[in-house]
C-alpha atoms as a PDB file:
ATOM      1  CA  MET A   1      72.163  74.389 116.831  1.00  0.00           C
ATOM      2  CA  THR A   2      73.246  77.892 115.879  1.00  0.00           C
ATOM      3  CA  GLU A   3      74.481  78.729 112.425  1.00  0.00           C
ATOM      4  CA  GLU A   4      77.976  80.217 112.376  1.00  0.00           C
ATOM      5  CA  LYS A   5      77.915  83.596 110.665  1.00  0.00           C
ATOM      6  CA  GLN A   6      81.593  84.376 110.496  1.00  0.00           C
ATOM      7  CA  ILE A   7      84.879  82.973 109.352  1.00  0.00           C
ATOM      8  CA  VAL A   8      87.924  83.667 111.507  1.00  0.00           C
ATOM      9  CA  VAL A   9      91.528  82.995 110.494  1.00  0.00           C
ATOM     10  CA  THR A  10      94.706  83.775 112.420  1.00  0.00           C
ATOM     11  CA  ARG A  11      98.366  84.109 111.554  1.00  0.00           C
ATOM     12  CA  VAL A  12     101.474  85.389 113.278  1.00  0.00           C
ATOM     13  CA  ILE A  13     103.286  87.874 111.054  1.00  0.00           C
ATOM     14  CA  ASP A  14     106.916  88.880 111.479  1.00  0.00           C
ATOM     15  CA  ALA A  15     106.327  92.631 111.580  1.00  0.00           C
ATOM     16  CA  PRO A  16     105.414  95.174 114.244  1.00  0.00           C
ATOM     17  CA  ALA A  17     101.710  95.903 114.691  1.00  0.00           C
ATOM     18  CA  GLU A  18     102.356  99.522 113.693  1.00  0.00           C
ATOM     19  CA  GLN A  19     103.676  98.515 110.272  1.00  0.00           C
ATOM     20  CA  ILE A  20     100.824  96.098 109.638  1.00  0.00           C
ATOM     21  CA  PHE A  21      98.297  98.734 110.694  1.00  0.00           C
ATOM     22  CA  ASP A  22      99.911 101.189 108.265  1.00  0.00           C
ATOM     23  CA  VAL A  23      99.323  98.757 105.393  1.00  0.00           C
ATOM     24  CA  LEU A  24      95.748  97.980 106.447  1.00  0.00           C
ATOM     25  CA  THR A  25      94.817 101.658 106.721  1.00  0.00           C
ATOM     26  CA  ASP A  26      96.144 102.481 103.242  1.00  0.00           C
ATOM     27  CA  PRO A  27      93.407 101.536 100.747  1.00  0.00           C
ATOM     28  CA  ALA A  28      95.871 101.802  97.850  1.00  0.00           C
ATOM     29  CA  ARG A  29      97.618  98.713  99.295  1.00  0.00           C
ATOM     30  CA  HIS A  30      94.547  96.490  99.751  1.00  0.00           C
ATOM     31  CA  GLN A  31      95.053  94.748  96.420  1.00  0.00           C
ATOM     32  CA  GLU A  32      98.447  93.533  97.697  1.00  0.00           C
ATOM     33  CA  PHE A  33      96.893  91.385 100.415  1.00  0.00           C
ATOM     34  CA  ASP A  34      93.523  90.490  98.869  1.00  0.00           C
ATOM     35  CA  GLY A  35      93.407  86.708  98.905  1.00  0.00           C
ATOM     36  CA  SER A  36      90.075  86.589  97.062  1.00  0.00           C
ATOM     37  CA  GLY A  37      91.536  88.096  93.895  1.00  0.00           C
ATOM     38  CA  MET A  38      88.536  90.392  93.569  1.00  0.00           C
ATOM     39  CA  ILE A  39      90.159  93.774  94.287  1.00  0.00           C
ATOM     40  CA  VAL A  40      91.429  95.442  91.131  1.00  0.00           C
ATOM     41  CA  SER A  41      92.439  98.782  92.649  1.00  0.00           C
ATOM     42  CA  ALA A  42      91.479 101.514  95.068  1.00  0.00           C
ATOM     43  CA  GLU A  43      90.019 104.745  93.817  1.00  0.00           C
ATOM     44  CA  ALA A  44      92.804 107.310  93.340  1.00  0.00           C
ATOM     45  CA  ASN A  45      93.969 109.617  96.108  1.00  0.00           C
ATOM     46  CA  ILE A  46      92.223 107.959  99.043  1.00  0.00           C
ATOM     47  CA  PRO A  47      93.821 109.209 102.261  1.00  0.00           C
ATOM     48  CA  ARG A  48      94.956 106.881 105.025  1.00  0.00           C
ATOM     49  CA  LEU A  49      92.025 105.650 107.095  1.00  0.00           C
ATOM     50  CA  GLN A  50      91.903 107.267 110.524  1.00  0.00           C
ATOM     51  CA  ALA A  51      88.343 107.405 111.863  1.00  0.00           C
ATOM     52  CA  VAL A  52      85.019 105.619 112.081  1.00  0.00           C
ATOM     53  CA  GLY A  53      82.686 106.824 109.338  1.00  0.00           C
ATOM     54  CA  GLU A  54      85.378 107.364 106.708  1.00  0.00           C
ATOM     55  CA  LYS A  55      84.616 105.767 103.349  1.00  0.00           C
ATOM     56  CA  PHE A  56      86.865 104.376 100.651  1.00  0.00           C
ATOM     57  CA  SER A  57      85.966 102.897  97.275  1.00  0.00           C
ATOM     58  CA  MET A  58      87.484  99.823  95.707  1.00  0.00           C
ATOM     59  CA  ASN A  59      87.305  98.747  92.080  1.00  0.00           C
ATOM     60  CA  MET A  60      86.420  95.071  92.000  1.00  0.00           C
ATOM     61  CA  HIS A  61      86.012  92.225  89.519  1.00  0.00           C
ATOM     62  CA  HIS A  62      84.172  88.941  89.904  1.00  0.00           C
ATOM     63  CA  GLU A  63      82.207  87.000  87.314  1.00  0.00           C
ATOM     64  CA  SER A  64      79.353  86.254  89.742  1.00  0.00           C
ATOM     65  CA  GLN A  65      78.870  90.016  90.090  1.00  0.00           C
ATOM     66  CA  GLY A  66      78.762  90.592  86.354  1.00  0.00           C
ATOM     67  CA  GLY A  67      82.448  91.432  85.953  1.00  0.00           C
ATOM     68  CA  ASP A  68      83.656  94.879  87.008  1.00  0.00           C
ATOM     69  CA  TYR A  69      81.912  96.713  89.820  1.00  0.00           C
ATOM     70  CA  GLN A  70      82.690  99.038  92.717  1.00  0.00           C
ATOM     71  CA  MET A  71      82.300  98.724  96.472  1.00  0.00           C
ATOM     72  CA  GLU A  72      82.231 101.572  98.963  1.00  0.00           C
ATOM     73  CA  ASN A  73      83.596 100.589 102.367  1.00  0.00           C
ATOM     74  CA  GLU A  74      82.796 102.430 105.579  1.00  0.00           C
ATOM     75  CA  VAL A  75      85.158 102.202 108.541  1.00  0.00           C
ATOM     76  CA  VAL A  76      83.081 100.875 111.454  1.00  0.00           C
ATOM     77  CA  SER A  77      85.847 100.354 114.053  1.00  0.00           C
ATOM     78  CA  ILE A  78      89.383 101.603 114.387  1.00  0.00           C
ATOM     79  CA  VAL A  79      91.900 101.548 117.213  1.00  0.00           C
ATOM     80  CA  VAL A  80      95.390 102.652 116.210  1.00  0.00           C
ATOM     81  CA  ASN A  81      97.754  99.688 115.818  1.00  0.00           C
ATOM     82  CA  GLU A  82      95.125  97.257 117.172  1.00  0.00           C
ATOM     83  CA  LEU A  83      91.965  97.112 115.078  1.00  0.00           C
ATOM     84  CA  ILE A  84      90.353  98.166 111.836  1.00  0.00           C
ATOM     85  CA  ALA A  85      87.005  97.023 110.472  1.00  0.00           C
ATOM     86  CA  TRP A  86      84.931  98.117 107.510  1.00  0.00           C
ATOM     87  CA  ALA A  87      81.486  97.368 106.109  1.00  0.00           C
ATOM     88  CA  PRO A  88      81.204  97.147 102.303  1.00  0.00           C
ATOM     89  CA  ALA A  89      78.245  98.338 100.240  1.00  0.00           C
ATOM     90  CA  ARG A  90      77.440  99.271  96.689  1.00  0.00           C
ATOM     91  CA  PRO A  91      78.049 103.005  96.167  1.00  0.00           C
ATOM     92  CA  GLY A  92      75.199 105.092  97.537  1.00  0.00           C
ATOM     93  CA  GLU A  93      73.620 102.157  99.402  1.00  0.00           C
ATOM     94  CA  GLU A  94      73.620 101.223 103.068  1.00  0.00           C
ATOM     95  CA  PRO A  95      75.931  98.336 104.001  1.00  0.00           C
ATOM     96  CA  PRO A  96      73.914  95.090 103.904  1.00  0.00           C
ATOM     97  CA  GLY A  97      75.460  93.852 107.154  1.00  0.00           C
ATOM     98  CA  TRP A  98      78.740  92.069 106.555  1.00  0.00           C
ATOM     99  CA  LYS A  99      82.101  93.407 107.610  1.00  0.00           C
ATOM    100  CA  TRP A 100      85.808  92.701 107.543  1.00  0.00           C
ATOM    101  CA  ILE A 101      87.711  92.927 110.827  1.00  0.00           C
ATOM    102  CA  TYR A 102      91.477  92.909 111.359  1.00  0.00           C
ATOM    103  CA  LEU A 103      92.568  92.558 114.980  1.00  0.00           C
ATOM    104  CA  LEU A 104      96.275  93.015 115.743  1.00  0.00           C
ATOM    105  CA  ALA A 105      97.986  91.798 118.923  1.00  0.00           C
ATOM    106  CA  SER A 106     101.665  92.587 119.362  1.00  0.00           C
ATOM    107  CA  ARG A 107     103.743  89.553 120.342  1.00  0.00           C
ATOM    108  CA  GLY A 108     106.979  91.460 120.767  1.00  0.00           C
ATOM    109  CA  PRO A 109     108.769  94.246 118.945  1.00  0.00           C
ATOM    110  CA  ASN A 110     108.714  92.496 115.549  1.00  0.00           C
ATOM    111  CA  THR A 111     105.892  89.955 115.727  1.00  0.00           C
ATOM    112  CA  THR A 112     102.123  90.400 115.582  1.00  0.00           C
ATOM    113  CA  ARG A 113      99.209  87.998 115.813  1.00  0.00           C
ATOM    114  CA  VAL A 114      96.668  89.013 113.166  1.00  0.00           C
ATOM    115  CA  VAL A 115      93.080  87.791 113.356  1.00  0.00           C
ATOM    116  CA  LEU A 116      90.998  88.331 110.231  1.00  0.00           C
ATOM    117  CA  THR A 117      87.231  87.950 110.609  1.00  0.00           C
ATOM    118  CA  TYR A 118      84.642  87.941 107.842  1.00  0.00           C
ATOM    119  CA  ASP A 119      81.413  88.543 109.745  1.00  0.00           C
ATOM    120  CA  TRP A 120      77.889  88.494 108.310  1.00  0.00           C
ATOM    121  CA  GLU A 121      75.829  88.160 111.499  1.00  0.00           C
ATOM    122  CA  ASN A 122      74.068  91.500 110.843  1.00  0.00           C
ATOM    123  CA  VAL A 123      72.843  90.605 107.355  1.00  0.00           C
ATOM    124  CA  THR A 124      69.033  90.723 107.450  1.00  0.00           C
ATOM    125  CA  ASP A 125      68.207  90.396 103.742  1.00  0.00           C
ATOM    126  CA  GLU A 126      67.371  86.708 103.270  1.00  0.00           C
ATOM    127  CA  GLU A 127      68.433  86.686  99.611  1.00  0.00           C
ATOM    128  CA  ILE A 128      71.866  88.082 100.474  1.00  0.00           C
ATOM    129  CA  ALA A 129      72.205  85.818 103.522  1.00  0.00           C
ATOM    130  CA  ALA A 130      71.485  82.755 101.378  1.00  0.00           C
ATOM    131  CA  ASN A 131      74.633  83.517  99.339  1.00  0.00           C
ATOM    132  CA  LEU A 132      76.965  83.969 102.294  1.00  0.00           C
ATOM    133  CA  PRO A 133      79.725  83.365 102.887  1.00  0.00           C
ATOM    134  CA  ALA A 134      80.750  84.715  99.514  1.00  0.00           C
ATOM    135  CA  ILE A 135      84.444  84.331 100.339  1.00  0.00           C
ATOM    136  CA  PRO A 136      85.813  80.971 101.575  1.00  0.00           C
ATOM    137  CA  ALA A 137      88.140  80.517 104.542  1.00  0.00           C
ATOM    138  CA  GLU A 138      90.980  79.648 102.149  1.00  0.00           C
ATOM    139  CA  ALA A 139      90.797  83.134 100.615  1.00  0.00           C
ATOM    140  CA  LEU A 140      91.019  84.703 104.072  1.00  0.00           C
ATOM    141  CA  GLU A 141      94.029  82.537 104.872  1.00  0.00           C
ATOM    142  CA  GLU A 142      95.584  83.650 101.586  1.00  0.00           C
ATOM    143  CA  SER A 143      94.935  87.279 102.559  1.00  0.00           C
ATOM    144  CA  LEU A 144      96.988  86.786 105.721  1.00  0.00           C
ATOM    145  CA  ASN A 145      99.689  84.953 103.750  1.00  0.00           C
ATOM    146  CA  ARG A 146      99.860  87.863 101.302  1.00  0.00           C
ATOM    147  CA  LEU A 147      99.886  90.376 104.156  1.00  0.00           C
ATOM    148  CA  ALA A 148     102.824  88.487 105.708  1.00  0.00           C
ATOM    149  CA  ALA A 149     104.605  88.514 102.324  1.00  0.00           C
ATOM    150  CA  VAL A 150     104.488  92.339 102.342  1.00  0.00           C
ATOM    151  CA  PHE A 151     107.026  92.190 105.186  1.00  0.00           C
ATOM    152  CA  ALA A 152     109.143  89.257 103.964  1.00  0.00           C
END
């Protein structure tokens, strides 16, 4: 038996892939579709994400993390209007191995299938791995619901 190390949720959103990609690549808008409720805000003046290796910081809050804290996300995959993925880490540290992946598949001029994956298969630290997944599937589903609401 293999242990599943990712959560995958899917939703069809009534918006073109280009518009959804625009929202996903704008860190200032991430709080709008965060279903976990942990994102407080993006750091000011973060440009639109365009390339692998770019980093963006998010101000976060969660009681299990001691209240307020910050995460620095590094873009690990990006294909315009199709895919964006980032790996979070504490500022100045290497990502511990989990990542967020948004895959977009156009289903016509105004409809897009969005697949959101929370993947921790590359986490090697046993202490971190023991606490994953940190975000439940319901929060990922809520993220897609909130992303859909952006276009309602």
